[in-house]
XYZ file of N, CA and C in Angstrom:
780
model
N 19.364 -8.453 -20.412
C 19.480 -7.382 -19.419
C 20.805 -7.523 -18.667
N 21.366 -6.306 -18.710
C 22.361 -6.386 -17.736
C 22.404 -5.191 -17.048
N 23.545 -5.339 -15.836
C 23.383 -4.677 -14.749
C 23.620 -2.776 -15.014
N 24.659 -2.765 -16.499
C 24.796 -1.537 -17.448
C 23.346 -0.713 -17.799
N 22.549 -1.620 -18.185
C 21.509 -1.262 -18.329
C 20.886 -0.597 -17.253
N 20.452 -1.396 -16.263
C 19.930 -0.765 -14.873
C 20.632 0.355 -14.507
N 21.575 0.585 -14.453
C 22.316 2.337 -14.343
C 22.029 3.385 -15.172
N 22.090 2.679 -16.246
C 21.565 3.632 -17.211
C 19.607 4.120 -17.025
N 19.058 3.235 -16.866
C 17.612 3.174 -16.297
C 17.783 4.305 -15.002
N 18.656 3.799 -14.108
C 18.560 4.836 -12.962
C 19.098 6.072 -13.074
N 20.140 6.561 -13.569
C 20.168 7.745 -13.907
C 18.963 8.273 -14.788
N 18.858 8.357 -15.588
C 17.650 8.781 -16.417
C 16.621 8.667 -15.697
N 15.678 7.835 -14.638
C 14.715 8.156 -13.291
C 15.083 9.011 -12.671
N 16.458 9.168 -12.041
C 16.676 10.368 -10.950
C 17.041 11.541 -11.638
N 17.475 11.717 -12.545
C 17.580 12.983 -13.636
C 16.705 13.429 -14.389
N 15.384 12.580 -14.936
C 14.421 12.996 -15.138
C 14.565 13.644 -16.610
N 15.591 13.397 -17.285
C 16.179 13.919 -18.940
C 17.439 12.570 -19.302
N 16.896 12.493 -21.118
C 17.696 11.923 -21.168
C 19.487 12.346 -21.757
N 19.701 13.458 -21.588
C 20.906 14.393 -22.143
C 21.971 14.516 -20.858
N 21.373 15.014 -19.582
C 22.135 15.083 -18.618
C 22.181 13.225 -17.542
N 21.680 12.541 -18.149
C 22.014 11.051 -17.725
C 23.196 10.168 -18.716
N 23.134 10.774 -20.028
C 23.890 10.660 -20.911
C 25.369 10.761 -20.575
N 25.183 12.287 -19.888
C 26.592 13.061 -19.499
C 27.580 12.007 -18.453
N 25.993 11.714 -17.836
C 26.336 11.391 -16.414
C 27.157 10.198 -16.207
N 26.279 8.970 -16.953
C 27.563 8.018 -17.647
C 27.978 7.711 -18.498
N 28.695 8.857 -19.230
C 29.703 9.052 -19.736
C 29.553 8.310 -20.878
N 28.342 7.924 -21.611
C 27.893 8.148 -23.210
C 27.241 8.510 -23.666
N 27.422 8.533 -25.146
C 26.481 9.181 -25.987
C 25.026 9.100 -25.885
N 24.247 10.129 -26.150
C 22.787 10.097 -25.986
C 21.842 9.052 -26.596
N 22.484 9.036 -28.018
C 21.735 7.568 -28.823
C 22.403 6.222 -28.006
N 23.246 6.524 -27.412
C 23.964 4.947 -27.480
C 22.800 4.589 -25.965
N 22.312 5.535 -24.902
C 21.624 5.652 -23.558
C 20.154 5.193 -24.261
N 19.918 6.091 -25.234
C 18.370 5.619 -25.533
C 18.536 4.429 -26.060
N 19.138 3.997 -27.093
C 19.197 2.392 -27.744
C 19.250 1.414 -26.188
N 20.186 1.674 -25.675
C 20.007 0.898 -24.102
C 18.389 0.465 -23.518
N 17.780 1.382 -23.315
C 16.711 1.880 -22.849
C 15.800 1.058 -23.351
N 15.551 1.582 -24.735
C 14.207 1.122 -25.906
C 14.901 -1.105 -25.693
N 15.874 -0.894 -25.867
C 16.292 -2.312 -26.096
C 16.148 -3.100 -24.761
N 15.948 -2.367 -23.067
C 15.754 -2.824 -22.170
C 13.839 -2.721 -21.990
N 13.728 -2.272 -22.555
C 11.638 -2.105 -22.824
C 11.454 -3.130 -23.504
N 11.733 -3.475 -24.775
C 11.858 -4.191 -25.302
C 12.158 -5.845 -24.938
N 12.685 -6.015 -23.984
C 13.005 -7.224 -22.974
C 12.204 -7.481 -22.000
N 11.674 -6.477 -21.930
C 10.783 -7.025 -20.737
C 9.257 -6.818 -21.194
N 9.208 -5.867 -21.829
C 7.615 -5.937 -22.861
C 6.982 -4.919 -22.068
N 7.554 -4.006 -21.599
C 6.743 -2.785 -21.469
C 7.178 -1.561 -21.127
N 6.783 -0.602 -21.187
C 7.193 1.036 -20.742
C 7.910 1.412 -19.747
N 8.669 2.264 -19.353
C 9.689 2.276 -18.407
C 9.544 4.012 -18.113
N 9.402 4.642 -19.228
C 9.251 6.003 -19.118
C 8.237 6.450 -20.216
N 7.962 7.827 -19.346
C 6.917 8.689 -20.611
C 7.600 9.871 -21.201
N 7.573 9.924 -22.208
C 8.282 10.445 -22.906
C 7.979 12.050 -23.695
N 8.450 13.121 -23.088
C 7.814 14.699 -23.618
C 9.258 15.312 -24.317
N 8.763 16.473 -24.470
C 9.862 17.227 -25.464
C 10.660 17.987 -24.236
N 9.945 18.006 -23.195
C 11.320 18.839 -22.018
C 11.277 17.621 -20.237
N 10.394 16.624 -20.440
C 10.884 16.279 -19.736
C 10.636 14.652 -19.566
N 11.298 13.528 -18.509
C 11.059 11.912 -18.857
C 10.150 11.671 -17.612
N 9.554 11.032 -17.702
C 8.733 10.425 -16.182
C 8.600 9.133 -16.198
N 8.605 8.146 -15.080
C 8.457 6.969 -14.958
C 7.035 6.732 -15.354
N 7.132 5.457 -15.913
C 5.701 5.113 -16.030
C 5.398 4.332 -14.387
N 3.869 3.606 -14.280
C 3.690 3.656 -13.024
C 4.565 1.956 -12.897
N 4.554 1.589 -14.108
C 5.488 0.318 -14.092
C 6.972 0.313 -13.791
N 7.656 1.321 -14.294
C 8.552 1.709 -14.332
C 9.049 2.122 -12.983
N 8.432 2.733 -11.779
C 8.427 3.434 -10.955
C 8.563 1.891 -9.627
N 7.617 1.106 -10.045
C 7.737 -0.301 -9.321
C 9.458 -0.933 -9.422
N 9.821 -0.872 -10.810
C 10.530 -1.754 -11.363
C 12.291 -1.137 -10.761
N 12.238 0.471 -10.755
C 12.740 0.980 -10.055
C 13.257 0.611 -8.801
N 12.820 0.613 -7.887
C 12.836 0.128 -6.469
C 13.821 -1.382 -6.585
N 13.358 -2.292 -7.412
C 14.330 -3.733 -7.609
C 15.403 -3.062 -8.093
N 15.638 -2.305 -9.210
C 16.862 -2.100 -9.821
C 17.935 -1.055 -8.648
N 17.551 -0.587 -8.082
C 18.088 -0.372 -7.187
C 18.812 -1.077 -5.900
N 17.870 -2.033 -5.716
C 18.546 -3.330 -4.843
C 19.464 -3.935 -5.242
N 18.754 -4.073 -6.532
C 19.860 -5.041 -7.452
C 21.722 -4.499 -7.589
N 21.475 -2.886 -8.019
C 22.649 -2.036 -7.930
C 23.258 -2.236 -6.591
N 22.851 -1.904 -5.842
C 23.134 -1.726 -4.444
C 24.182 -3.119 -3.889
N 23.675 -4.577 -3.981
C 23.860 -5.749 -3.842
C 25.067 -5.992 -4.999
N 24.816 -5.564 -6.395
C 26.574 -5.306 -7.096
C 27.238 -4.931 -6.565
N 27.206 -3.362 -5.432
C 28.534 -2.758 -5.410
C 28.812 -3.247 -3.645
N 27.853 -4.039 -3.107
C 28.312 -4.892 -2.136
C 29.028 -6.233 -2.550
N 28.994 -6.740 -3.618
C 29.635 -8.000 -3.904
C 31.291 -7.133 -4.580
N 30.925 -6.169 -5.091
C 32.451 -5.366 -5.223
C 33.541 -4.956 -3.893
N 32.618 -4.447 -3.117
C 33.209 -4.200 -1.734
C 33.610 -5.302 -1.092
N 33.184 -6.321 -0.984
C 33.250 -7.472 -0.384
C 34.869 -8.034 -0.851
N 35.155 -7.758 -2.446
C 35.930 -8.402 -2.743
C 36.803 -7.517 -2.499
N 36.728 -6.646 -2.778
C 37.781 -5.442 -2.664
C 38.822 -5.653 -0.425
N 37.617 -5.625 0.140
C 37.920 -5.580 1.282
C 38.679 -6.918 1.840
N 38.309 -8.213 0.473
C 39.108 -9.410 1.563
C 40.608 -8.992 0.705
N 41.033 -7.944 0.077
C 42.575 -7.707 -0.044
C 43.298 -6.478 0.652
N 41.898 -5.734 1.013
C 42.447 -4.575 1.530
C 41.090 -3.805 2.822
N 41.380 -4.374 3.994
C 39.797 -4.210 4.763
C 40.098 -2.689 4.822
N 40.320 -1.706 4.439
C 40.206 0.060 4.430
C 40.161 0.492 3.482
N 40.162 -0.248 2.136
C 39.963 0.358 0.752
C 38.783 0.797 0.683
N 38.277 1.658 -0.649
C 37.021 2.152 -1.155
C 36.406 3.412 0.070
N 35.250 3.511 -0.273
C 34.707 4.970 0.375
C 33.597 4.008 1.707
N 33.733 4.954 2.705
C 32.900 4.745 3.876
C 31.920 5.524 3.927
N 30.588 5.571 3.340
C 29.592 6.748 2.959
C 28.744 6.766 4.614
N 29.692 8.257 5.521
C 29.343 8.619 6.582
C 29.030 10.093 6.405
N 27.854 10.406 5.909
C 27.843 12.092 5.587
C 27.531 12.999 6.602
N 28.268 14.120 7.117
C 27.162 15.266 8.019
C 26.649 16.150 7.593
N 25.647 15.370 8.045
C 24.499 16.473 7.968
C 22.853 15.983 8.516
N 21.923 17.233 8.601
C 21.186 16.709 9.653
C 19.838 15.810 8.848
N 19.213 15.395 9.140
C 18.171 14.759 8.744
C 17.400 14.118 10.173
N 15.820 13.696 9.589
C 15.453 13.089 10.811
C 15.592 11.773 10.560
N 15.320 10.951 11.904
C 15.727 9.529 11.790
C 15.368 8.804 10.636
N 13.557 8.407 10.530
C 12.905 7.749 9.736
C 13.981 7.976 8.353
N 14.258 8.529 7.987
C 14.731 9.152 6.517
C 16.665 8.668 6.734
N 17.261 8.662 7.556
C 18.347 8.277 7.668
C 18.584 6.639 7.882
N 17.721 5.914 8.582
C 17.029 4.510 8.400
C 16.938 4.191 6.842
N 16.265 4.734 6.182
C 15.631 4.667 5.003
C 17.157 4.629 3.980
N 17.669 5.862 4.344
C 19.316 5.693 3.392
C 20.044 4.749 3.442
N 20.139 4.783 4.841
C 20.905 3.513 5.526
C 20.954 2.013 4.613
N 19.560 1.673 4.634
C 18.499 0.516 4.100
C 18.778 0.286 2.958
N 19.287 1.547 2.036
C 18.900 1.369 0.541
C 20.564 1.716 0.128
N 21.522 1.972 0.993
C 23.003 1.374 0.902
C 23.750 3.138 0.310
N 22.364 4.202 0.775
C 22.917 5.152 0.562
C 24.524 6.177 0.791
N 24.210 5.491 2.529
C 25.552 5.628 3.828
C 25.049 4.464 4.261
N 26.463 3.914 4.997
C 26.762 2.548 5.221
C 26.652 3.218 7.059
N 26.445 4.392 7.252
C 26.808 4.299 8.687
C 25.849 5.400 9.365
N 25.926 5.736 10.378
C 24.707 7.010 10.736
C 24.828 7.132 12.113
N 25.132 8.613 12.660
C 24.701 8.433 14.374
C 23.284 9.391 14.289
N 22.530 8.392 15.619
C 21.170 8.599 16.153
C 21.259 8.131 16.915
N 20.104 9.134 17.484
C 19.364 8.973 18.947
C 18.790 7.750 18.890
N 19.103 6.670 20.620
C 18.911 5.808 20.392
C 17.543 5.725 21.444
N 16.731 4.639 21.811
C 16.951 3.379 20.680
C 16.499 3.069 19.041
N 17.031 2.343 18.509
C 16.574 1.827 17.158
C 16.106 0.386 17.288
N 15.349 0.417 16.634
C 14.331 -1.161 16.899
C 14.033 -1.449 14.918
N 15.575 -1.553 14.173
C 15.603 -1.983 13.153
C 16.383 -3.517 13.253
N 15.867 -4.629 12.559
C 17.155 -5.693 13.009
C 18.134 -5.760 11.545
N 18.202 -5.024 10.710
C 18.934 -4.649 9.490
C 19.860 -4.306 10.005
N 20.433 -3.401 11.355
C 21.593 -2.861 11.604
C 22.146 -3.406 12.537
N 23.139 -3.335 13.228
C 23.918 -3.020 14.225
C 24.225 -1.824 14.724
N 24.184 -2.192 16.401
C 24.337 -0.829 16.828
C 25.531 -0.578 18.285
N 26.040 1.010 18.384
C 26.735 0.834 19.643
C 26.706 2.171 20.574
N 26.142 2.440 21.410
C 25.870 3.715 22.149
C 27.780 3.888 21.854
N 27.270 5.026 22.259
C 28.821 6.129 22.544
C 28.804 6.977 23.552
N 27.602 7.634 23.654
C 27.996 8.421 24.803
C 26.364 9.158 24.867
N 26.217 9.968 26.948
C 25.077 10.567 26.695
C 25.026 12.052 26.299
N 24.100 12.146 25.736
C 24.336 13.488 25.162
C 23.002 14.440 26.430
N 23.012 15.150 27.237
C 22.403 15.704 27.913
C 21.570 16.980 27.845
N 20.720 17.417 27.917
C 19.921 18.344 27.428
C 19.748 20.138 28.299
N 19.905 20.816 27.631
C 20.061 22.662 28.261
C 18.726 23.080 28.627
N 18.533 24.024 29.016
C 17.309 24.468 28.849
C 17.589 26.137 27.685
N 17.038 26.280 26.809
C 17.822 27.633 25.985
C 16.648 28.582 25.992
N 16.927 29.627 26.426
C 16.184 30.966 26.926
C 16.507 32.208 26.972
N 15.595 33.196 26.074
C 16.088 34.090 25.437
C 16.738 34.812 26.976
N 18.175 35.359 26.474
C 18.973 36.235 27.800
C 17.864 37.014 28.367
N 17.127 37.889 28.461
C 15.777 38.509 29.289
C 14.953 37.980 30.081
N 15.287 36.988 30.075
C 13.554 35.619 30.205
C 14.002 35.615 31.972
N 12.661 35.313 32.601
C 12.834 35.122 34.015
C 13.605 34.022 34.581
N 13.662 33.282 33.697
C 14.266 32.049 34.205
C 16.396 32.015 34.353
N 16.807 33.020 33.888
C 17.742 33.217 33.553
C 18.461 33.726 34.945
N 17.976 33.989 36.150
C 18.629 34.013 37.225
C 18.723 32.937 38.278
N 18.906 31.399 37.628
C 18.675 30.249 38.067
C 20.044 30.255 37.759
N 21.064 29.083 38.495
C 22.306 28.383 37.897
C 21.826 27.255 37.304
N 20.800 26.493 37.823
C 20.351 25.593 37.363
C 19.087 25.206 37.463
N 18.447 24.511 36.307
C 16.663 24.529 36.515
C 16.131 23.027 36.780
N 15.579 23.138 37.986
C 14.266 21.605 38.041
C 13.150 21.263 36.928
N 13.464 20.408 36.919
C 12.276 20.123 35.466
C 10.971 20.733 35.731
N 10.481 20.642 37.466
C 9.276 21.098 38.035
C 8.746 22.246 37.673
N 9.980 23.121 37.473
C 10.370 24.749 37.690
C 9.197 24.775 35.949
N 9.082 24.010 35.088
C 8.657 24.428 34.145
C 7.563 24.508 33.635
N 6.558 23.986 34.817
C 5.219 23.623 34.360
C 4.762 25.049 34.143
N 5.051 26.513 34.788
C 4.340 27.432 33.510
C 4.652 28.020 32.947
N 5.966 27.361 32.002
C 6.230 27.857 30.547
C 6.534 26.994 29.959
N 5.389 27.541 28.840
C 4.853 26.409 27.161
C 6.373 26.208 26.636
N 6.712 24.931 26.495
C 8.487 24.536 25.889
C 7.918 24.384 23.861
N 8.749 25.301 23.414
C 8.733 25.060 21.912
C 9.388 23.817 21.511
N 8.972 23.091 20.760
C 9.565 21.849 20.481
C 9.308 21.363 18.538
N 9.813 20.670 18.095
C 10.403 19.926 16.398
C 8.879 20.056 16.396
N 8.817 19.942 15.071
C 7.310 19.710 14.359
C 7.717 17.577 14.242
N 6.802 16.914 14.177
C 6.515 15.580 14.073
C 7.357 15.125 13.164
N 7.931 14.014 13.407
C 8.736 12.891 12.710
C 9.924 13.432 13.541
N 10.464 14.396 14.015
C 12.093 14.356 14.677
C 11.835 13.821 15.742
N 12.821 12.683 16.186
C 13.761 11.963 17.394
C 13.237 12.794 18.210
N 14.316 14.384 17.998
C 14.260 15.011 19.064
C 12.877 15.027 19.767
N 12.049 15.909 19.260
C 10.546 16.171 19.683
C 10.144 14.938 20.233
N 10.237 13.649 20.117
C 9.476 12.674 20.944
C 10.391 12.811 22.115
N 11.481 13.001 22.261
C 12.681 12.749 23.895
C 12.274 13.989 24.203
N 12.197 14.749 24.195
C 11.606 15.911 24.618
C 9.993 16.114 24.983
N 9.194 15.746 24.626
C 8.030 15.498 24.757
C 7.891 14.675 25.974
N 8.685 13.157 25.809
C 8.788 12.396 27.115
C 9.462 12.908 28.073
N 10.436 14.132 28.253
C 10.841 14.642 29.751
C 9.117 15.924 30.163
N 8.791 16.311 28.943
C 7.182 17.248 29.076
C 6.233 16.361 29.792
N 5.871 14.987 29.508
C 4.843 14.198 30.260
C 5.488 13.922 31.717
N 6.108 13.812 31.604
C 6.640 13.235 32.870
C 6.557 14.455 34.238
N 7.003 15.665 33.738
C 7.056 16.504 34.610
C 5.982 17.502 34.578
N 4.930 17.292 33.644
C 3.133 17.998 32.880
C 4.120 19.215 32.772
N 4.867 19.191 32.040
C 5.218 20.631 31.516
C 4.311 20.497 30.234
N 3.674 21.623 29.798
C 3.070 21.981 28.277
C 3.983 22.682 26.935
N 3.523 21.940 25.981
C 3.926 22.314 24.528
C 3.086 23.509 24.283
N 4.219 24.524 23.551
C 3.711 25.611 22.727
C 3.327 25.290 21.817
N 1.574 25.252 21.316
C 1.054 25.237 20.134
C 0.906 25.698 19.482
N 1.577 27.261 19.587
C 1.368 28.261 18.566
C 2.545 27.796 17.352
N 3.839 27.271 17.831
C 4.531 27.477 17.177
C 5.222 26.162 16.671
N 5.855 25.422 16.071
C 6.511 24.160 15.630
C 7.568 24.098 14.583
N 8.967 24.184 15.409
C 9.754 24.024 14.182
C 10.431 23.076 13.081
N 10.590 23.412 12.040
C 10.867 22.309 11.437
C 12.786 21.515 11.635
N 13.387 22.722 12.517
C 14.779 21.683 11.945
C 15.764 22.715 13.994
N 16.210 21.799 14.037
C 17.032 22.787 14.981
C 17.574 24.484 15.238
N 17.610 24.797 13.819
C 18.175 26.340 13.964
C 16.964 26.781 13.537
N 15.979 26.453 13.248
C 14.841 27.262 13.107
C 14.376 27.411 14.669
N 14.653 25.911 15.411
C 14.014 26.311 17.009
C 14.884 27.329 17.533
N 16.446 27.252 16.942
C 17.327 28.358 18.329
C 16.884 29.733 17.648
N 16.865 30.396 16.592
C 16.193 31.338 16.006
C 14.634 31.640 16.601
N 13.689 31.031 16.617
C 12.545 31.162 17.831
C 13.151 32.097 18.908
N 13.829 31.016 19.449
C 14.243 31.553 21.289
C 14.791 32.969 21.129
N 15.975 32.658 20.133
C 15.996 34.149 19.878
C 15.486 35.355 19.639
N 14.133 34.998 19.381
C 13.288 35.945 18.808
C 12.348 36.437 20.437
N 12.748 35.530 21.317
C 11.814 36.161 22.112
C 10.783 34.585 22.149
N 10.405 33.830 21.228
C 9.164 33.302 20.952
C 8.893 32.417 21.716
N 9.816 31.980 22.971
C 9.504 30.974 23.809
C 10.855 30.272 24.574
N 11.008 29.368 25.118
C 11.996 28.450 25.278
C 12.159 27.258 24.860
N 13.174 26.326 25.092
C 13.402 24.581 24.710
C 14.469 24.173 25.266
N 14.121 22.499 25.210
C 15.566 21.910 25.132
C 16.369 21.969 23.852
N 17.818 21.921 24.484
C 18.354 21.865 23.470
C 19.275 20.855 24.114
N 20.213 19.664 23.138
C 20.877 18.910 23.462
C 22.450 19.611 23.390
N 22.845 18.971 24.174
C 24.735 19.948 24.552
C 25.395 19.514 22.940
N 25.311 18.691 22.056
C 26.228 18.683 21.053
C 25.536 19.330 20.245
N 24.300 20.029 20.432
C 23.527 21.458 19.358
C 24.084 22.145 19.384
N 24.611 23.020 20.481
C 25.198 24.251 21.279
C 26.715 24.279 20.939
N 26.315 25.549 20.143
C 27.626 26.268 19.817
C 28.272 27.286 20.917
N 29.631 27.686 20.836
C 30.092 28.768 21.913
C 29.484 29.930 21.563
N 29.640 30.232 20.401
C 29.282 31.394 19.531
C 27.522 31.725 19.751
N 26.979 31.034 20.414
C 25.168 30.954 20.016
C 24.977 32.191 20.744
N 25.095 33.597 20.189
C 24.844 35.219 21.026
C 22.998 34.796 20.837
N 23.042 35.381 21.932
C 21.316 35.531 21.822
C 20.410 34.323 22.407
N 21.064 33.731 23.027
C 20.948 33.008 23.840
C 21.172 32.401 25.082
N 20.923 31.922 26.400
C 21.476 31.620 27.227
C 21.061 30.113 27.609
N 21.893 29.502 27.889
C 21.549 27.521 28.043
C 21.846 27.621 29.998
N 20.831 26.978 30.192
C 20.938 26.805 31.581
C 20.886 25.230 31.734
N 21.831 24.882 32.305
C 21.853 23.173 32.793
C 20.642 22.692 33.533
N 20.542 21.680 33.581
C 19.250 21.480 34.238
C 19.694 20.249 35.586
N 19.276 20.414 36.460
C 19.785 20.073 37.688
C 18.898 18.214 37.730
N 19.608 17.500 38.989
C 19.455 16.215 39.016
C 18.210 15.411 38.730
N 17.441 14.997 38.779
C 18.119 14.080 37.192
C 18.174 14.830 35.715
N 18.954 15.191 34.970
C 19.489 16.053 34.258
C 18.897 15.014 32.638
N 17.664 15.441 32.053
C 16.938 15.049 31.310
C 18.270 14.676 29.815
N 18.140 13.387 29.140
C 19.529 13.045 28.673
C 18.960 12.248 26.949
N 19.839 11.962 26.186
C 19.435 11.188 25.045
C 20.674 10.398 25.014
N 20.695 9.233 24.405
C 22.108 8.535 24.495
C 22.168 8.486 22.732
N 23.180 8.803 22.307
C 23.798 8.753 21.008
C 24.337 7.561 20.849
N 23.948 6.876 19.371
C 25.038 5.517 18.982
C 25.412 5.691 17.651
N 26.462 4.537 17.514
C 26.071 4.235 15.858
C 26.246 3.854 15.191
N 24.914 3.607 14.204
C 24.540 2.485 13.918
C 24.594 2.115 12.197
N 25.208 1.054 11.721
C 25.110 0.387 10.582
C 24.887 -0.640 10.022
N 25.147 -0.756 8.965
C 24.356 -2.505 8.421
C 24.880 -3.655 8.859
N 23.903 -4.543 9.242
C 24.917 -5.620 9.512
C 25.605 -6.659 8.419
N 25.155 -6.243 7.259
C 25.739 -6.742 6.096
C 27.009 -5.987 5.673
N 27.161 -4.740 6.153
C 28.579 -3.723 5.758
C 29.699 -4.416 5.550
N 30.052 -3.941 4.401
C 31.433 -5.073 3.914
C 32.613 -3.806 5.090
N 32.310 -2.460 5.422
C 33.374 -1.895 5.639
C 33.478 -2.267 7.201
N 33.131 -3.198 7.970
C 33.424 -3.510 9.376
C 34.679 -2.983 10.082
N 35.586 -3.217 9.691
C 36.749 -3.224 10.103
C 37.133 -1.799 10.134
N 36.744 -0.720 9.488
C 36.266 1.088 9.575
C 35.952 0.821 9.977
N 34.534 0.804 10.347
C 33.460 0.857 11.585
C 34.357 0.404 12.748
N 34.800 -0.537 13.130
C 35.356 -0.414 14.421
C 36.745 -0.065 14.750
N 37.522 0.576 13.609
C 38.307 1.439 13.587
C 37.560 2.956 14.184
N 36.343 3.540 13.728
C 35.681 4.968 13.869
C 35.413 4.215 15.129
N 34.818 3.394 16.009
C 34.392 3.416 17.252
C 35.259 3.912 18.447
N 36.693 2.832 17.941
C 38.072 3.163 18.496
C 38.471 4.525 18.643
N 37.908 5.080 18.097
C 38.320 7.025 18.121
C 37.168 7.635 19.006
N 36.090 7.132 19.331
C 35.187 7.863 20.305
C 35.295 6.685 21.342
């Protein structure tokens, strides 16, 4: 077994065919299956199930998965490693935008998907390192009509009777938001639960209620809406961020800190 092999294994799991895994690294289709049958063969059992349109892990296979992935992962850290004691800014810094909820960005993080990630803090992983940056402070967003809209600024008090729309379960957000709701017995709208941020500012827009929204959500452009600040103590989330503490790319990382 070698580590050729395991790539070849993982493409063909995440592609789910063996023609476009073929493509993928860049050989021939017999030369991917001989790999394959000859890595089954080594270990004495099934790896995939095999149909005329499509491949599936077996349930062994699906276990065995998960190691070969570590295993990959831990290669192209012993590559980075070397790479970086000749050149600490060479190679790629996998920092992607875009949104996701925490649990699931943890999870990438973990498995060496992106080496880096900002979230709402705190994190109570000891896999990473972490470094606030700054607080990010929260609006109140309400459709332009709404009564509340002849305030300059709103008391949290001011809200106990109107239901605040808030994330459907597993987002950050929705729990920091929820905890400024207990605190001040403001109530959640149960009619409604969104799944991602622009589905909540789309709500408001619609008429369907109000929310927080955090100031780095808020666009200039957001027509159809109005954000009212919210007066002392001004309900807040603190942003950091956070990466592995094994990251061969350190020296980025506190190069990107140096810029915020």
């Amino acid at each position: 077994m070698n580590f050729r092999d395991l790539e070849y294994f993982l493409a063909i799991a995440e592609m789910e065919h063996f023609g476009r895994a073929a493509d993928y690294c860049h050989v021939s289709q017999p030369t991917l299956s001989g790999q394959i049958k000859k890595l089954e063969d080594q270990l004495g059992v099934r790896l995939f199930e095999r149909t005329n349109r499509k491949v599936m892990l077996t349930e062994t296979g699906a276990q065995i998965l998960e190691s070969a992935r570590r295993v990959l992962h831990e290669i192209d850290t012993i590559k980075e490693i070397a790479e970086c004691s000749n050149d600490p800014l060479s190679g790629k810094l996998r920092l992607i935008l875009f949104e996701e909820k925490t649990a699931t960005l943890i999870d990438m993080l973990r498995n060496g998907k992106i080496d880096a990630t900002l979230l709402a803090l705190p994190v109570h992983e000891d896999f990473v390192e972490i470094k606030e940056l700054f607080d990010d402070e929260f609006y109140l967003a309400v459709p332009p009509e709404h009564e509340l809209t002849r305030y300059q600024t709103i008391d949290q008090h001011q809200l106990k009777h109107f239901p605040v729309l808030l994330l459907e379960e597993g987002h950050c957000l929705r729990d920091q938001a929820l905890e400024v709701c207990r605190l001040h017995c403001i109530a959640e709208e149960q009619d409604f639960k969104a799944t991602g941020l622009e589905t909540l500012r789309q709500m408001v827009k619609a008429g369907t209620g109000i929310t927080f929204m955090p100031k780095a959500a808020i666009s200039d452009d957001d027509l159809g809406i109005q954000y009212i600040p919210f007066a002392e103590p001004v309900p807040k989330r603190t942003i950091g961020l956070v990466w592995r503490k094994t990251c061969s790319k350190k020296e980025v990382i506190q190069r990107i800190l140096s810029l915020f």
